[in-house]
XYZ file of C-alpha atoms in Angstrom:
609
model
C 19.110 -76.219 93.338
C 18.131 -73.118 91.615
C 15.134 -71.377 92.587
C 12.207 -70.431 90.023
C 13.481 -66.505 89.634
C 17.210 -68.503 88.127
C 15.884 -71.184 86.136
C 14.212 -68.542 84.039
C 17.060 -66.707 83.769
C 19.085 -70.001 82.710
C 16.467 -71.145 80.446
C 17.042 -67.572 78.629
C 20.641 -68.253 77.701
C 22.134 -69.751 74.635
C 22.417 -73.380 74.364
C 26.406 -73.547 74.814
C 26.148 -71.274 77.795
C 23.449 -73.293 79.813
C 25.764 -76.040 79.298
C 28.935 -74.913 81.085
C 26.833 -73.470 84.035
C 24.729 -76.872 84.845
C 27.900 -78.470 84.406
C 28.530 -80.975 87.065
C 31.141 -80.484 89.553
C 34.330 -81.954 89.291
C 34.973 -85.316 91.151
C 36.836 -84.911 94.376
C 39.570 -87.461 94.780
C 41.065 -88.234 98.456
C 44.251 -86.332 99.752
C 47.448 -89.196 100.624
C 48.024 -89.384 103.545
C 51.146 -88.749 105.503
C 53.336 -92.103 106.417
C 53.182 -92.668 109.768
C 56.488 -90.932 111.909
C 59.434 -93.887 111.906
C 60.007 -95.814 114.358
C 62.371 -94.565 116.805
C 65.908 -95.623 115.946
C 68.736 -95.832 118.348
C 71.538 -95.362 115.941
C 72.623 -91.617 114.776
C 72.971 -93.497 111.106
C 69.531 -94.817 111.077
C 68.059 -91.537 112.947
C 69.845 -89.614 109.738
C 68.067 -92.296 107.039
C 64.739 -91.740 108.406
C 65.003 -87.941 107.680
C 65.819 -88.191 104.363
C 62.384 -89.048 103.763
C 61.268 -85.084 104.073
C 64.074 -84.611 101.005
C 62.310 -83.129 97.505
C 63.845 -86.231 95.958
C 62.471 -88.743 97.949
C 59.341 -90.437 96.908
C 58.303 -89.991 100.733
C 58.459 -86.195 100.285
C 55.319 -85.198 102.549
C 54.827 -82.027 100.288
C 52.974 -80.913 97.231
C 54.705 -81.572 93.542
C 54.648 -77.420 93.916
C 56.844 -77.326 96.982
C 58.864 -80.066 95.765
C 59.825 -78.181 92.782
C 60.684 -75.413 95.036
C 62.524 -76.714 97.371
C 64.535 -78.508 94.721
C 65.130 -74.814 92.504
C 66.513 -72.960 95.749
C 68.618 -76.003 95.895
C 70.002 -76.021 93.094
C 70.690 -72.010 92.761
C 72.176 -71.882 96.552
C 75.097 -74.638 94.319
C 75.258 -72.287 91.595
C 76.142 -68.937 93.308
C 78.618 -71.167 95.609
C 80.243 -72.977 92.689
C 80.376 -69.510 90.902
C 82.237 -67.686 93.234
C 84.187 -70.441 94.123
C 85.588 -70.445 90.574
C 85.604 -66.797 90.494
C 88.447 -66.162 93.479
C 89.931 -69.093 92.205
C 90.585 -67.338 88.492
C 89.780 -63.897 88.995
C 91.354 -63.315 92.939
C 90.559 -59.994 93.747
C 92.630 -58.020 96.460
C 91.505 -59.497 99.948
C 93.602 -57.481 102.158
C 96.940 -58.774 104.319
C 97.053 -61.588 106.007
C 94.233 -62.478 109.238
C 95.970 -63.269 112.149
C 94.677 -67.082 111.377
C 96.431 -66.497 107.982
C 99.304 -65.104 109.598
C 99.494 -68.344 112.387
C 99.358 -70.589 109.589
C 102.184 -68.878 107.609
C 104.813 -69.071 110.303
C 103.607 -72.831 110.678
C 104.228 -73.377 106.560
C 107.422 -71.793 107.111
C 108.744 -74.073 110.318
C 107.696 -76.862 107.709
C 109.519 -75.398 105.454
C 112.687 -74.880 107.080
C 113.108 -77.140 109.779
C 116.563 -75.995 110.690
C 117.512 -74.611 113.821
C 117.681 -70.849 114.050
C 116.353 -70.520 110.424
C 112.617 -69.448 111.439
C 113.005 -67.536 114.632
C 109.564 -66.157 116.572
C 111.152 -64.669 119.168
C 109.925 -61.255 120.102
C 113.166 -59.434 120.794
C 114.434 -60.460 117.457
C 110.907 -59.450 115.922
C 111.263 -56.022 117.336
C 115.161 -55.574 116.220
C 114.056 -56.763 113.363
C 111.926 -54.516 112.397
C 112.967 -51.237 113.435
C 116.603 -49.724 113.846
C 118.203 -47.592 116.271
C 119.529 -45.230 113.486
C 116.014 -44.774 111.914
C 113.705 -42.093 113.619
C 110.673 -43.718 111.270
C 107.473 -45.846 112.732
C 108.315 -49.263 112.874
C 106.309 -51.915 113.830
C 107.920 -56.097 114.998
C 107.499 -58.668 112.502
C 105.736 -61.331 112.965
C 108.102 -64.150 111.711
C 112.283 -63.972 110.481
C 113.093 -66.428 108.074
C 117.163 -66.884 106.945
C 117.033 -68.528 103.457
C 120.365 -69.709 102.011
C 119.544 -70.083 98.286
C 117.513 -68.236 95.368
C 115.078 -71.166 96.073
C 114.801 -70.578 99.465
C 113.909 -67.435 98.966
C 111.219 -68.603 96.060
C 109.791 -71.016 98.578
C 109.278 -67.882 101.264
C 107.404 -66.112 98.673
C 105.011 -68.627 97.586
C 104.119 -69.380 101.407
C 103.938 -65.047 101.801
C 101.149 -65.248 98.179
C 99.468 -68.101 99.602
C 98.466 -66.497 102.768
C 98.862 -62.831 101.866
C 101.585 -62.244 104.000
C 103.494 -58.674 102.762
C 107.627 -59.559 102.652
C 110.335 -57.362 103.894
C 113.752 -57.930 103.171
C 116.927 -57.571 105.757
C 120.892 -57.991 105.168
C 123.174 -55.106 106.776
C 120.503 -53.359 108.771
C 122.637 -49.820 107.961
C 119.257 -48.285 106.229
C 118.458 -44.965 107.771
C 115.239 -44.503 106.290
C 112.989 -46.861 107.579
C 113.157 -49.144 104.704
C 113.295 -52.611 106.741
C 110.711 -51.706 108.825
C 107.842 -54.166 109.429
C 104.344 -54.180 108.959
C 101.433 -53.604 111.687
C 99.844 -56.444 110.139
C 101.840 -59.033 110.362
C 104.787 -59.493 107.997
C 107.510 -61.395 106.886
C 111.264 -60.737 107.815
C 113.551 -62.192 105.079
C 116.780 -62.516 106.079
C 119.370 -61.985 103.000
C 122.568 -62.023 105.770
C 123.557 -65.367 105.369
C 123.561 -65.673 101.779
C 127.141 -63.818 101.601
C 129.004 -66.213 99.693
C 131.199 -65.206 96.832
C 130.391 -67.181 93.547
C 132.606 -66.683 91.180
C 135.495 -64.580 90.687
C 137.059 -63.105 87.341
C 139.927 -61.650 87.507
C 140.429 -61.664 83.655
C 136.772 -60.372 82.633
C 137.024 -57.571 86.437
C 134.137 -58.916 87.416
C 133.198 -60.715 90.524
C 129.342 -62.897 90.918
C 128.488 -62.828 94.437
C 125.134 -63.893 96.560
C 123.189 -59.876 97.946
C 123.825 -60.851 101.418
C 127.905 -59.796 101.097
C 129.103 -57.139 102.151
C 131.426 -54.537 99.979
C 133.704 -54.799 102.078
C 134.084 -58.393 102.348
C 134.144 -58.417 98.727
C 137.400 -55.900 98.786
C 138.605 -58.043 102.150
C 138.756 -61.241 99.357
C 140.170 -59.482 96.505
C 142.988 -58.302 98.304
C 143.682 -61.648 100.241
C 143.526 -63.407 96.771
C 146.427 -61.315 95.572
C 143.860 -59.774 92.783
C 144.722 -55.961 92.166
C 141.160 -54.894 91.968
C 138.275 -53.703 93.969
C 134.402 -52.489 94.015
C 134.900 -48.889 94.714
C 130.935 -48.072 95.779
C 131.527 -47.221 99.772
C 128.367 -46.921 101.095
C 128.362 -46.912 105.533
C 130.558 -49.771 107.015
C 128.273 -53.457 106.889
C 126.558 -51.829 103.777
C 125.675 -55.811 101.867
C 125.380 -55.723 98.168
C 121.143 -56.000 97.774
C 120.489 -53.217 100.140
C 123.190 -50.819 98.172
C 121.075 -52.283 94.779
C 117.757 -51.421 96.580
C 118.682 -48.080 97.758
C 121.152 -46.871 94.830
C 123.666 -46.100 96.907
C 127.192 -44.314 96.763
C 129.782 -43.156 99.632
C 132.998 -41.106 99.023
C 134.280 -42.663 96.571
C 131.453 -41.498 93.924
C 133.297 -38.360 92.895
C 135.665 -40.538 91.123
C 133.515 -43.821 90.140
C 129.552 -42.707 90.443
C 127.172 -44.356 92.280
C 124.438 -47.803 92.371
C 122.724 -46.201 89.759
C 126.086 -46.568 87.038
C 127.200 -49.787 85.334
C 128.698 -51.068 88.571
C 125.907 -54.003 88.905
C 125.861 -55.869 85.674
C 123.561 -57.944 86.191
C 121.195 -59.218 89.132
C 119.280 -62.067 89.849
C 115.734 -61.363 90.697
C 112.658 -63.426 92.576
C 109.497 -61.631 91.956
C 106.541 -61.222 93.974
C 104.577 -64.172 92.642
C 107.546 -66.557 92.970
C 109.470 -66.162 89.625
C 113.092 -66.317 89.060
C 114.803 -63.832 86.495
C 117.926 -62.882 85.493
C 118.359 -59.468 84.153
C 121.009 -59.507 81.375
C 123.766 -61.730 80.720
C 127.804 -60.952 81.913
C 128.987 -58.748 78.692
C 129.837 -55.321 79.619
C 127.345 -53.631 77.283
C 124.549 -55.091 76.003
C 121.898 -53.819 73.650
C 118.970 -55.901 74.171
C 115.907 -54.364 75.423
C 115.426 -51.312 78.019
C 118.025 -52.232 81.478
C 116.155 -54.275 83.640
C 119.083 -54.126 86.056
C 117.974 -50.647 86.354
C 114.385 -51.142 87.365
C 115.561 -52.727 90.540
C 118.182 -50.334 91.256
C 116.602 -47.818 93.831
C 113.500 -49.642 93.897
C 113.888 -50.455 97.265
C 112.700 -54.277 97.525
C 109.457 -53.117 96.228
C 109.935 -54.879 92.686
C 111.472 -58.389 93.750
C 113.959 -60.187 96.017
C 117.869 -59.690 94.659
C 119.545 -63.035 95.744
C 122.501 -62.799 93.281
C 124.719 -59.658 91.312
C 127.909 -59.876 88.944
C 130.131 -56.755 89.955
C 132.204 -54.828 87.802
C 135.792 -54.161 89.744
C 138.340 -51.476 89.518
C 141.752 -51.638 89.254
C 143.405 -50.936 93.015
C 145.399 -47.461 92.551
C 147.877 -46.299 95.173
C 146.422 -42.922 96.886
C 147.760 -40.388 99.112
C 146.074 -37.825 101.120
C 146.030 -33.956 101.431
C 145.057 -31.836 103.441
C 143.868 -27.924 103.169
C 142.982 -24.921 105.692
C 140.991 -21.978 104.482
C 139.721 -19.257 106.768
C 135.468 -20.085 105.364
C 133.867 -23.060 104.516
C 132.473 -20.860 101.538
C 136.696 -20.699 99.561
C 136.954 -23.769 101.042
C 133.535 -25.182 98.526
C 134.697 -23.120 95.972
C 138.340 -24.330 95.623
C 136.643 -28.337 95.640
C 134.836 -27.450 91.953
C 137.544 -25.824 90.801
C 139.713 -28.819 91.740
C 138.003 -31.539 90.455
C 137.648 -29.393 87.111
C 141.155 -29.205 86.939
C 143.402 -31.452 84.123
C 144.069 -34.140 86.943
C 140.334 -33.657 88.435
C 140.265 -37.061 87.214
C 142.855 -37.992 89.918
C 140.772 -37.348 93.300
C 139.389 -40.196 94.800
C 137.550 -38.667 97.975
C 137.524 -35.082 99.011
C 136.344 -34.705 102.470
C 135.136 -31.335 104.551
C 135.923 -30.691 108.530
C 134.536 -26.844 109.266
C 136.448 -25.067 112.301
C 134.153 -26.182 114.454
C 134.501 -29.932 113.912
C 138.152 -29.546 113.365
C 137.716 -27.790 117.269
C 135.989 -31.125 118.335
C 138.214 -33.339 116.846
C 140.834 -31.232 119.315
C 138.886 -31.299 122.662
C 137.897 -34.650 122.439
C 141.592 -35.597 122.153
C 141.129 -38.566 119.180
C 143.601 -37.944 117.152
C 147.450 -37.980 118.122
C 148.221 -34.155 117.129
C 145.896 -30.932 117.801
C 145.667 -29.341 114.133
C 144.511 -25.449 113.625
C 140.822 -24.281 114.008
C 139.997 -23.704 110.577
C 137.929 -24.779 107.627
C 139.849 -28.006 106.238
C 139.627 -30.184 103.425
C 140.866 -33.789 102.863
C 141.686 -35.269 99.346
C 142.974 -38.733 98.744
C 144.423 -38.301 95.589
C 145.369 -41.870 93.227
C 147.302 -42.736 90.540
C 151.544 -43.520 90.142
C 153.821 -41.042 91.773
C 154.440 -38.905 89.234
C 150.623 -38.276 88.774
C 150.255 -38.040 92.299
C 152.871 -35.164 92.678
C 151.311 -33.309 89.913
C 147.725 -33.715 91.047
C 149.541 -32.835 94.671
C 151.134 -29.965 93.024
C 147.772 -28.753 90.965
C 145.747 -28.826 94.300
C 147.766 -26.358 95.985
C 147.679 -24.087 93.508
C 143.940 -23.963 93.193
C 143.366 -24.419 97.129
C 146.492 -21.639 97.288
C 144.498 -19.165 94.827
C 141.115 -19.525 96.716
C 142.697 -18.612 100.197
C 143.787 -22.030 102.135
C 145.939 -20.836 104.536
C 147.615 -24.054 105.170
C 148.762 -27.474 102.381
C 149.655 -30.276 104.142
C 150.677 -33.425 101.982
C 151.194 -36.798 103.977
C 154.313 -38.311 101.670
C 153.921 -41.779 103.728
C 150.998 -44.250 104.418
C 151.198 -43.397 107.740
C 151.258 -40.119 107.973
C 148.219 -40.530 105.263
C 146.574 -42.840 107.750
C 146.961 -40.642 110.524
C 145.298 -37.282 108.489
C 141.936 -39.621 107.329
C 141.447 -40.766 110.575
C 140.501 -36.954 111.394
C 137.394 -37.748 109.397
C 136.810 -40.853 111.086
C 136.507 -39.722 114.515
C 134.147 -36.660 113.204
C 130.826 -37.439 114.784
C 132.392 -39.349 117.728
C 133.752 -36.278 118.451
C 131.024 -33.874 117.985
C 129.378 -36.192 120.556
C 132.734 -36.143 123.175
C 133.367 -32.034 122.476
C 129.316 -31.784 123.666
C 128.634 -34.777 126.168
C 124.902 -34.822 127.451
C 123.287 -33.535 124.072
C 121.509 -35.542 121.278
C 122.777 -34.448 117.442
C 120.649 -34.410 114.224
C 122.999 -34.075 111.107
C 122.149 -32.633 107.644
C 124.113 -32.972 104.851
C 123.457 -30.922 101.769
C 124.714 -32.885 99.052
C 125.940 -31.617 95.921
C 127.591 -34.038 92.978
C 129.824 -33.516 90.233
C 128.700 -35.112 87.145
C 131.892 -36.243 86.560
C 132.310 -40.248 87.568
C 134.448 -41.030 84.088
C 136.649 -38.439 81.927
C 133.539 -38.607 79.613
C 131.234 -37.341 81.460
C 130.291 -33.395 81.547
C 131.668 -30.713 84.008
C 129.521 -28.134 83.580
C 126.971 -29.355 86.064
C 127.339 -29.632 90.040
C 124.226 -31.427 92.340
C 123.883 -31.031 95.977
C 122.005 -33.143 98.070
C 120.902 -32.628 101.805
C 120.422 -35.678 104.364
C 119.361 -35.065 108.024
C 119.958 -38.219 110.326
C 118.764 -37.754 113.979
C 120.795 -39.387 116.701
C 119.713 -40.102 119.797
C 120.551 -42.113 122.605
C 120.201 -44.808 121.185
C 121.648 -43.843 118.302
C 118.748 -43.232 115.627
C 118.344 -41.513 112.123
C 116.272 -39.444 109.695
C 118.017 -38.394 106.289
C 117.055 -35.623 104.204
C 118.965 -35.177 100.932
C 118.784 -32.442 98.164
C 120.632 -31.581 94.960
C 120.780 -28.097 93.107
C 123.075 -27.107 90.094
C 126.552 -26.165 91.195
C 125.544 -22.537 90.749
C 123.221 -22.512 93.638
C 125.172 -24.287 95.840
C 126.372 -21.432 97.415
C 122.862 -19.978 98.033
C 122.164 -23.467 100.024
C 125.011 -23.505 101.737
C 124.721 -19.664 103.515
C 121.102 -20.521 103.737
C 121.484 -23.144 105.148
C 123.949 -21.960 107.607
C 122.508 -18.848 108.477
C 119.012 -20.280 109.400
C 120.471 -22.283 112.252
C 122.289 -19.406 113.742
C 119.141 -17.363 113.891
C 117.397 -20.594 115.503
C 120.487 -20.816 118.051
C 121.350 -24.180 117.248
C 124.883 -25.439 118.056
C 126.001 -27.474 114.680
C 129.135 -28.750 112.829
C 129.781 -29.519 109.566
C 131.662 -32.456 108.193
C 131.071 -34.468 105.055
C 132.475 -36.204 101.642
C 132.176 -32.713 99.689
C 133.381 -35.093 96.756
C 130.662 -37.361 96.179
C 128.688 -33.833 97.351
C 127.758 -34.491 100.870
C 128.140 -32.324 103.582
C 126.586 -33.295 107.094
C 125.701 -30.297 109.685
C 125.280 -31.960 112.247
C 122.974 -29.775 114.869
C 122.861 -30.330 118.474
C 120.097 -30.247 120.348
C 118.986 -30.877 124.146
C 115.509 -31.614 124.697
C 112.081 -32.229 122.622
C 111.160 -28.556 122.144
C 114.891 -27.961 120.380
C 114.217 -30.996 118.696
C 111.494 -29.466 117.171
C 113.484 -26.731 115.681
C 116.162 -29.133 114.256
C 113.070 -31.041 112.549
C 111.650 -27.313 110.957
C 114.703 -26.616 109.761
C 115.670 -29.857 108.096
C 112.370 -29.723 106.238
C 112.967 -26.400 105.048
C 115.948 -27.279 103.956
C 114.861 -29.907 101.629
C 112.173 -27.697 100.547
C 115.429 -24.975 99.825
C 116.169 -27.397 97.875
C 113.279 -27.770 95.726
C 112.852 -24.661 95.319
C 116.719 -24.368 93.740
C 115.506 -27.138 91.191
C 117.269 -30.126 93.546
C 116.437 -33.482 94.709
C 115.407 -34.483 98.641
C 117.790 -37.400 98.353
C 121.318 -38.088 96.984
C 122.141 -41.410 98.192
C 120.183 -43.048 101.664
C 117.390 -43.477 99.089
C 113.222 -42.971 99.716
C 112.200 -45.050 102.396
C 109.105 -43.825 104.791
C 111.183 -40.892 105.489
C 111.020 -38.826 101.886
C 108.219 -40.338 100.085
C 106.319 -37.038 101.372
C 108.430 -35.040 98.943
C 108.316 -37.036 96.130
C 105.471 -35.621 94.222
C 106.698 -32.215 94.729
C 110.347 -33.321 93.327
C 109.575 -35.725 90.542
C 105.609 -34.764 89.646
C 102.064 -36.146 89.939
C 102.725 -38.211 86.249
C 106.594 -39.949 87.312
C 105.095 -41.368 90.873
C 101.907 -42.333 89.125
C 103.979 -43.879 86.708
C 106.352 -45.395 89.400
C 102.670 -46.875 90.939
C 101.596 -48.298 87.716
C 105.268 -50.180 87.224
C 104.674 -51.813 91.275
C 101.021 -52.624 90.541
C 101.528 -54.434 87.273
C 105.171 -56.167 89.120
C 103.428 -56.575 92.289
C 99.768 -56.440 92.123
C 99.419 -57.682 95.589
C 101.293 -55.019 97.315
C 103.674 -57.922 99.175
C 106.713 -56.383 98.746
C 108.083 -53.852 100.900
C 104.519 -51.862 100.989
C 104.421 -48.646 102.424
C 107.724 -47.876 101.416
C 108.706 -45.340 98.602
C 105.590 -44.488 96.425
C 103.672 -41.575 98.514
C 100.588 -43.010 99.686
C 97.626 -41.870 97.818
C 95.243 -38.530 98.885
C 92.077 -39.365 100.431
C 89.053 -38.375 98.156
C 87.239 -36.038 98.037
C 83.819 -36.176 98.855
C 81.184 -33.169 97.411
């Protein structure tokens, strides 16, 4: 009802406006009544069906159409997000870190199912600890989560695929002779792949002077097999006893024969069969002695320390087995002995020198005191030469050596004319470490060995450069070790040796010197009584490495980087080279599952302004 004033105002409005203001209200419709609640039901399935009436797709949905549309849109959106994330993770996997404890348990069960044979998979706590650490290493270590013992390349492929699926790091184990923590376990959990069972020699090609073997074969067993078969060939790389072919590839090893035959980074591995981190199997090249087909992918894995692939087979180049004799020369001091070695190897008969071993006067005294040899020797700095060739060549080489060492002040030269006498002389070198420990009972020993390697493994090689390297090995009770290597040009070697000996004397540490100087390695066996002296030893070894780097040298000449030497890698190679190595690692192993934490220096934390 409008009052008189309002009616008067409306009458004065235009006709179409008056029509709008006087339009009756829209008709009202009764609200849809809510459906009655369902009768109580006893079965769970019936109760579930009763609740479906609240679904926004149900005809009995009690809400308005706006509520129905909003609920439907929300559910559609959630489904689209879930499906998108699933497809994104499936097609574009992101690094989600290493396996969780649940993932580790799943991986162990899958490995047990894949390898049901007895002792092929082990989770024994004592074994896990033993396989994840070494008495010869002084680096941080963790036990593995599981040990798997493959017998073939296909077995390794299965292991790798399970590891990738569960994001489990893999660490390869074989001879357990590493000194740099190469096979230490990963704290989050790791699969230890024990390759020692893959030790078969598969093929011997005597006419081609090569053989094919599995990577768990030991180099001594390879040579023993050739000897038993009457084949006059041998594999000349001779690192520590028990080293396997796979480990020798991984660390780029050498040994006492390196003066004549070079190291693992020469042409002694003709090809490799490798399981990549994604489970793919590759063979790096054919069996021919030389090939110009692309870059040498074999070398990519030599020295990679198991971080790029798992070597399962290798083709080894063999050398003719030549007769050898042994000679001994003694000097008034170590520097004269070192200089004599340089001249001997640069002589016309240098190629007949297979090994040269150095024992200083303190070491000779320790050998005499320990009583491990049949007769005592004069206490002087001593060189032992192993000479190879036929009888005329050996005699001429011996005369040349005698003339050279005499020029450098040798007081005594002794040539072993029989095999028994040669064995007696060479045994003195074998007893070096044992004699040192026996001569100083109750003390522990850290050995540093300085390397200088002639770049003259073959006649065509250059003879005007000499490398030096140093290794530090901590030997405790039980024996553990830490190695440091360095290399310097030959002109800097006397300086490095002199400063190192002077450094050790000034800090009051007892030491002896021994080494296979022919391939560039001498060890200073530093004795210490307690942890306070151990700190001095540690500091001295680090000074030795930095001294060698300052002389344009290297931190490792033989044993590899592992955990112990990666801190020196940037100083030696430069950031650009190290970043290139890391780029190769990321390309080949994007999940970083193969031997993580080894070889490559840790990334520096980013600074925040």
